[in-house]
Amino acid sequence: RTIGDRIGEAKASGNLGNTLKILGQFDEAVVCCQRHLDISREQGDKVGEARALYNIGNVYHAKGKHLSWNTAQDPGYLPQEVKDTLQKASEYYERNLSLVKELGDRAAQGRAYGNLGNTQYLLGNFSEAIAFHKERLAIAKEFGDKAAERRAYSNLGNAHIFLGRFDISAEYYKKTLQLSRQLKDQAVEAQACYSLGNTCTLLQDYERAIEYHLKHLVIAQELGDR
């Protein structure tokens, strides 16, 4: 501010916002991220504007998740305050998405689709969540981003469960499992086995369910995860 560096002030405000979000000070975080947005617009800085929109979406997303922890219910069955907060997150991600499309930034589009999928999932809009996660998956494959691809498969599996499409969920979880092994991420591998165990139970394939739950147990023991 002292040297009149507006872009620098915008970036610093954005960083403050992100830090306040991590500290759980969501309302203060929004104020700082909004300042980042306002200055970026004033300066005609489209990249900064897109980043600020994404960051505000992240603050509302984090706030919504934080509020929903107090109400341990299935996605979709949320108090109005939580719904409103997640809806706001979704709106900012949508605005970010249209801007990064304009800028031709595919990687940023991938992130926006993933977060839109996650917010729609929490809101109980499972078909919308699936559409967004499929877009996320396509971009992850485009970039050869195996970790993002793995997350997309996992999220697609979760959303299909709530639509009662257990067989489709199982296919997505199997892909999650394959990728977690490729990535040598044992915690995620265990989680995929757990999801597959539950899905096989829903499909009444109890033998397979037992196999997957035993695999989950073995990895949990190896990792010393009580």
Short mmCIF file of C-alpha atoms in Angstrom, two decimals:
data_model
loop_
_atom_site.label_atom_id
_atom_site.label_comp_id
_atom_site.label_asym_id
_atom_site.label_seq_id
_atom_site.Cartn_x
_atom_site.Cartn_y
_atom_site.Cartn_z
CA ARG A 1 0.00 0.00 0.00
CA THR A 2 2.82 2.40 0.94
CA ILE A 3 4.42 2.13 -2.50
CA GLY A 4 1.06 2.06 -4.30
CA ASP A 5 1.55 -1.47 -5.69
CA ARG A 6 -2.11 -2.42 -6.26
CA ILE A 7 -1.44 -5.86 -7.76
CA GLY A 8 0.88 -6.65 -4.84
CA GLU A 9 -1.80 -5.49 -2.40
CA ALA A 10 -4.36 -7.71 -4.16
CA LYS A 11 -2.09 -10.78 -3.95
CA ALA A 12 -1.27 -10.10 -0.29
CA SER A 13 -4.99 -9.78 0.48
CA GLY A 14 -5.62 -13.10 -1.24
CA ASN A 15 -2.85 -14.80 0.75
CA LEU A 16 -4.27 -13.38 3.96
CA GLY A 17 -7.69 -14.70 3.00
CA ASN A 18 -6.33 -18.20 2.37
CA THR A 19 -4.48 -18.18 5.70
CA LEU A 20 -7.56 -16.99 7.62
CA LYS A 21 -9.57 -19.78 5.92
CA ILE A 22 -7.10 -22.37 7.26
CA LEU A 23 -7.44 -20.79 10.73
CA GLY A 24 -11.22 -21.21 10.46
CA GLN A 25 -11.87 -17.44 10.45
CA PHE A 26 -14.17 -17.68 7.45
CA ASP A 27 -15.92 -14.29 7.56
CA GLU A 28 -12.62 -12.39 7.82
CA ALA A 29 -11.23 -14.60 5.04
CA VAL A 30 -14.09 -13.60 2.71
CA VAL A 31 -13.37 -9.89 3.32
CA CYS A 32 -9.69 -10.33 2.34
CA CYS A 33 -10.49 -12.48 -0.71
CA GLN A 34 -13.14 -9.96 -1.79
CA ARG A 35 -10.47 -7.23 -1.62
CA HIS A 36 -8.27 -9.38 -3.88
CA LEU A 37 -11.22 -9.66 -6.28
CA ASP A 38 -12.07 -5.93 -6.24
CA ILE A 39 -8.49 -4.78 -6.89
CA SER A 40 -7.95 -7.41 -9.61
CA ARG A 41 -11.09 -6.15 -11.38
CA GLU A 42 -10.07 -2.53 -10.96
CA GLN A 43 -6.65 -3.37 -12.49
CA GLY A 44 -8.15 -5.47 -15.30
CA ASP A 45 -6.15 -8.46 -14.02
CA LYS A 46 -8.23 -11.42 -15.28
CA VAL A 47 -5.89 -14.07 -13.86
CA GLY A 48 -6.03 -12.41 -10.43
CA GLU A 49 -9.81 -12.12 -10.70
CA ALA A 50 -10.15 -15.83 -11.52
CA ARG A 51 -7.90 -16.77 -8.60
CA ALA A 52 -9.88 -14.56 -6.22
CA LEU A 53 -13.21 -16.09 -7.32
CA TYR A 54 -11.75 -19.57 -6.78
CA ASN A 55 -10.42 -18.60 -3.34
CA ILE A 56 -13.79 -17.18 -2.24
CA GLY A 57 -15.41 -20.42 -3.41
CA ASN A 58 -12.89 -22.33 -1.29
CA VAL A 59 -13.68 -20.22 1.80
CA TYR A 60 -17.44 -20.87 1.51
CA HIS A 61 -16.75 -24.55 0.75
CA ALA A 62 -14.57 -24.89 3.86
CA LYS A 63 -17.13 -22.99 5.96
CA GLY A 64 -19.94 -25.23 4.68
CA LYS A 65 -17.99 -28.40 5.49
CA HIS A 66 -17.08 -27.00 8.92
CA LEU A 67 -20.74 -26.21 9.70
CA SER A 68 -21.92 -29.61 8.42
CA TRP A 69 -19.53 -31.51 10.74
CA ASN A 70 -21.82 -30.54 13.61
CA THR A 71 -24.72 -32.26 11.79
CA ALA A 72 -23.43 -35.75 11.01
CA GLN A 73 -25.95 -36.59 8.30
CA ASP A 74 -25.88 -37.91 4.76
CA PRO A 75 -25.17 -35.40 1.97
CA GLY A 76 -28.30 -33.48 1.02
CA TYR A 77 -29.86 -33.47 4.51
CA LEU A 78 -28.41 -30.18 5.66
CA PRO A 79 -29.54 -27.22 7.74
CA GLN A 80 -30.46 -24.14 5.66
CA GLU A 81 -27.35 -22.19 6.75
CA VAL A 82 -25.08 -24.96 5.47
CA LYS A 83 -27.01 -25.21 2.19
CA ASP A 84 -26.78 -21.45 1.64
CA THR A 85 -23.03 -21.47 2.33
CA LEU A 86 -22.37 -24.36 -0.06
CA GLN A 87 -24.60 -22.74 -2.67
CA LYS A 88 -22.44 -19.60 -2.45
CA ALA A 89 -19.30 -21.73 -2.89
CA SER A 90 -20.87 -23.27 -5.98
CA GLU A 91 -21.74 -19.85 -7.43
CA TYR A 92 -18.16 -18.59 -7.03
CA TYR A 93 -16.75 -21.78 -8.58
CA GLU A 94 -19.15 -21.32 -11.53
CA ARG A 95 -17.94 -17.74 -12.01
CA ASN A 96 -14.33 -18.91 -11.75
CA LEU A 97 -15.02 -21.67 -14.29
CA SER A 98 -16.47 -19.33 -16.91
CA LEU A 99 -13.48 -16.97 -16.49
CA VAL A 100 -10.80 -19.68 -16.74
CA LYS A 101 -12.60 -21.04 -19.82
CA GLU A 102 -12.30 -17.55 -21.30
CA LEU A 103 -8.58 -17.57 -20.37
CA GLY A 104 -8.15 -21.09 -21.82
CA ASP A 105 -6.63 -22.39 -18.57
CA ARG A 106 -7.44 -26.12 -18.65
CA ALA A 107 -5.72 -26.99 -15.36
CA ALA A 108 -7.78 -24.34 -13.53
CA GLN A 109 -10.93 -25.67 -15.22
CA GLY A 110 -10.11 -29.10 -13.81
CA ARG A 111 -9.85 -27.72 -10.28
CA ALA A 112 -13.13 -25.82 -10.65
CA TYR A 113 -14.97 -28.91 -11.95
CA GLY A 114 -13.66 -31.01 -9.06
CA ASN A 115 -14.78 -28.50 -6.45
CA LEU A 116 -18.15 -27.99 -8.14
CA GLY A 117 -18.59 -31.76 -8.00
CA ASN A 118 -17.74 -31.80 -4.29
CA THR A 119 -20.13 -28.95 -3.40
CA GLN A 120 -22.99 -30.44 -5.43
CA TYR A 121 -22.36 -33.80 -3.73
CA LEU A 122 -22.63 -32.22 -0.28
CA LEU A 123 -25.84 -30.47 -1.38
CA GLY A 124 -27.26 -33.86 -2.36
CA ASN A 125 -27.35 -33.03 -6.10
CA PHE A 126 -25.73 -36.32 -7.09
CA SER A 127 -26.45 -36.25 -10.85
CA GLU A 128 -24.91 -32.76 -11.11
CA ALA A 129 -21.95 -33.91 -9.00
CA ILE A 130 -21.38 -36.82 -11.40
CA ALA A 131 -21.43 -34.53 -14.46
CA PHE A 132 -18.82 -32.24 -12.87
CA HIS A 133 -16.59 -35.11 -11.71
CA LYS A 134 -16.67 -36.63 -15.22
CA GLU A 135 -15.37 -33.30 -16.57
CA ARG A 136 -12.72 -33.34 -13.84
CA LEU A 137 -11.74 -36.87 -14.82
CA ALA A 138 -11.36 -35.98 -18.50
CA ILE A 139 -9.04 -33.05 -17.70
CA ALA A 140 -7.01 -35.14 -15.22
CA LYS A 141 -6.46 -37.73 -17.97
CA GLU A 142 -5.55 -34.98 -20.42
CA PHE A 143 -2.77 -33.83 -18.06
CA GLY A 144 -1.75 -37.34 -16.97
CA ASP A 145 -2.55 -36.25 -13.41
CA LYS A 146 -2.96 -39.65 -11.75
CA ALA A 147 -3.73 -38.27 -8.27
CA ALA A 148 -6.57 -36.10 -9.61
CA GLU A 149 -7.81 -39.01 -11.72
CA ARG A 150 -7.85 -41.21 -8.63
CA ARG A 151 -9.84 -38.59 -6.66
CA ALA A 152 -12.34 -38.26 -9.52
CA TYR A 153 -12.96 -42.03 -9.62
CA SER A 154 -13.45 -42.08 -5.86
CA ASN A 155 -15.89 -39.15 -5.99
CA LEU A 156 -17.81 -40.74 -8.90
CA GLY A 157 -18.08 -43.95 -6.88
CA ASN A 158 -19.44 -42.07 -3.85
CA ALA A 159 -22.05 -40.16 -5.88
CA HIS A 160 -23.34 -43.29 -7.64
CA ILE A 161 -23.87 -44.99 -4.25
CA PHE A 162 -26.45 -42.34 -3.33
CA LEU A 163 -28.27 -42.91 -6.64
CA GLY A 164 -28.43 -46.63 -5.81
CA ARG A 165 -26.15 -47.56 -8.74
CA PHE A 166 -23.95 -49.88 -6.72
CA ASP A 167 -22.55 -51.83 -9.69
CA ILE A 168 -21.30 -48.58 -11.32
CA SER A 169 -19.85 -47.48 -7.95
CA ALA A 170 -17.94 -50.76 -7.69
CA GLU A 171 -16.36 -50.18 -11.13
CA TYR A 172 -15.22 -46.67 -10.12
CA TYR A 173 -13.86 -47.90 -6.79
CA LYS A 174 -11.90 -50.64 -8.60
CA LYS A 175 -10.27 -47.96 -10.74
CA THR A 176 -9.54 -45.98 -7.56
CA LEU A 177 -7.89 -49.09 -6.11
CA GLN A 178 -5.74 -49.69 -9.22
CA LEU A 179 -4.53 -46.09 -9.25
CA SER A 180 -3.83 -45.97 -5.51
CA ARG A 181 -1.59 -49.04 -6.00
CA GLN A 182 0.15 -47.37 -8.96
CA LEU A 183 0.69 -44.27 -6.80
CA LYS A 184 1.86 -46.48 -3.90
CA ASP A 185 -0.55 -44.68 -1.54
CA GLN A 186 -1.46 -47.31 1.03
CA ALA A 187 -3.90 -45.16 3.02
CA VAL A 188 -5.93 -44.50 -0.12
CA GLU A 189 -5.66 -48.16 -1.13
CA ALA A 190 -7.14 -49.13 2.25
CA GLN A 191 -9.94 -46.58 1.82
CA ALA A 192 -10.74 -48.01 -1.65
CA CYS A 193 -10.87 -51.55 -0.21
CA TYR A 194 -13.22 -50.31 2.52
CA SER A 195 -15.51 -48.65 -0.07
CA LEU A 196 -15.46 -51.78 -2.23
CA GLY A 197 -16.26 -53.95 0.80
CA ASN A 198 -19.31 -51.83 1.60
CA THR A 199 -20.40 -51.71 -2.05
CA CYS A 200 -20.11 -55.50 -2.41
CA THR A 201 -22.24 -55.84 0.73
CA LEU A 202 -24.90 -53.62 -0.88
CA LEU A 203 -24.65 -55.84 -4.00
CA GLN A 204 -25.06 -58.89 -1.67
CA ASP A 205 -21.71 -60.28 -2.90
CA TYR A 206 -20.62 -61.18 0.61
CA GLU A 207 -17.58 -63.29 -0.31
CA ARG A 208 -16.01 -60.39 -2.21
CA ALA A 209 -17.03 -57.99 0.57
CA ILE A 210 -15.10 -60.09 3.08
CA GLU A 211 -12.03 -60.17 0.79
CA TYR A 212 -11.97 -56.38 0.48
CA HIS A 213 -12.57 -55.78 4.19
CA LEU A 214 -9.73 -58.18 5.04
CA LYS A 215 -7.43 -56.25 2.68
CA HIS A 216 -8.51 -53.04 4.40
CA LEU A 217 -7.75 -54.61 7.79
CA VAL A 218 -4.27 -55.81 6.73
CA ILE A 219 -3.24 -52.35 5.44
CA ALA A 220 -4.70 -50.64 8.53
CA GLN A 221 -2.58 -52.96 10.69
CA GLU A 222 0.52 -52.34 8.54
CA LEU A 223 0.05 -48.59 8.89
CA GLY A 224 -0.59 -48.89 12.64
CA ASP A 225 -3.90 -47.05 12.11
CA ARG A 226 -5.91 -47.97 15.21
#
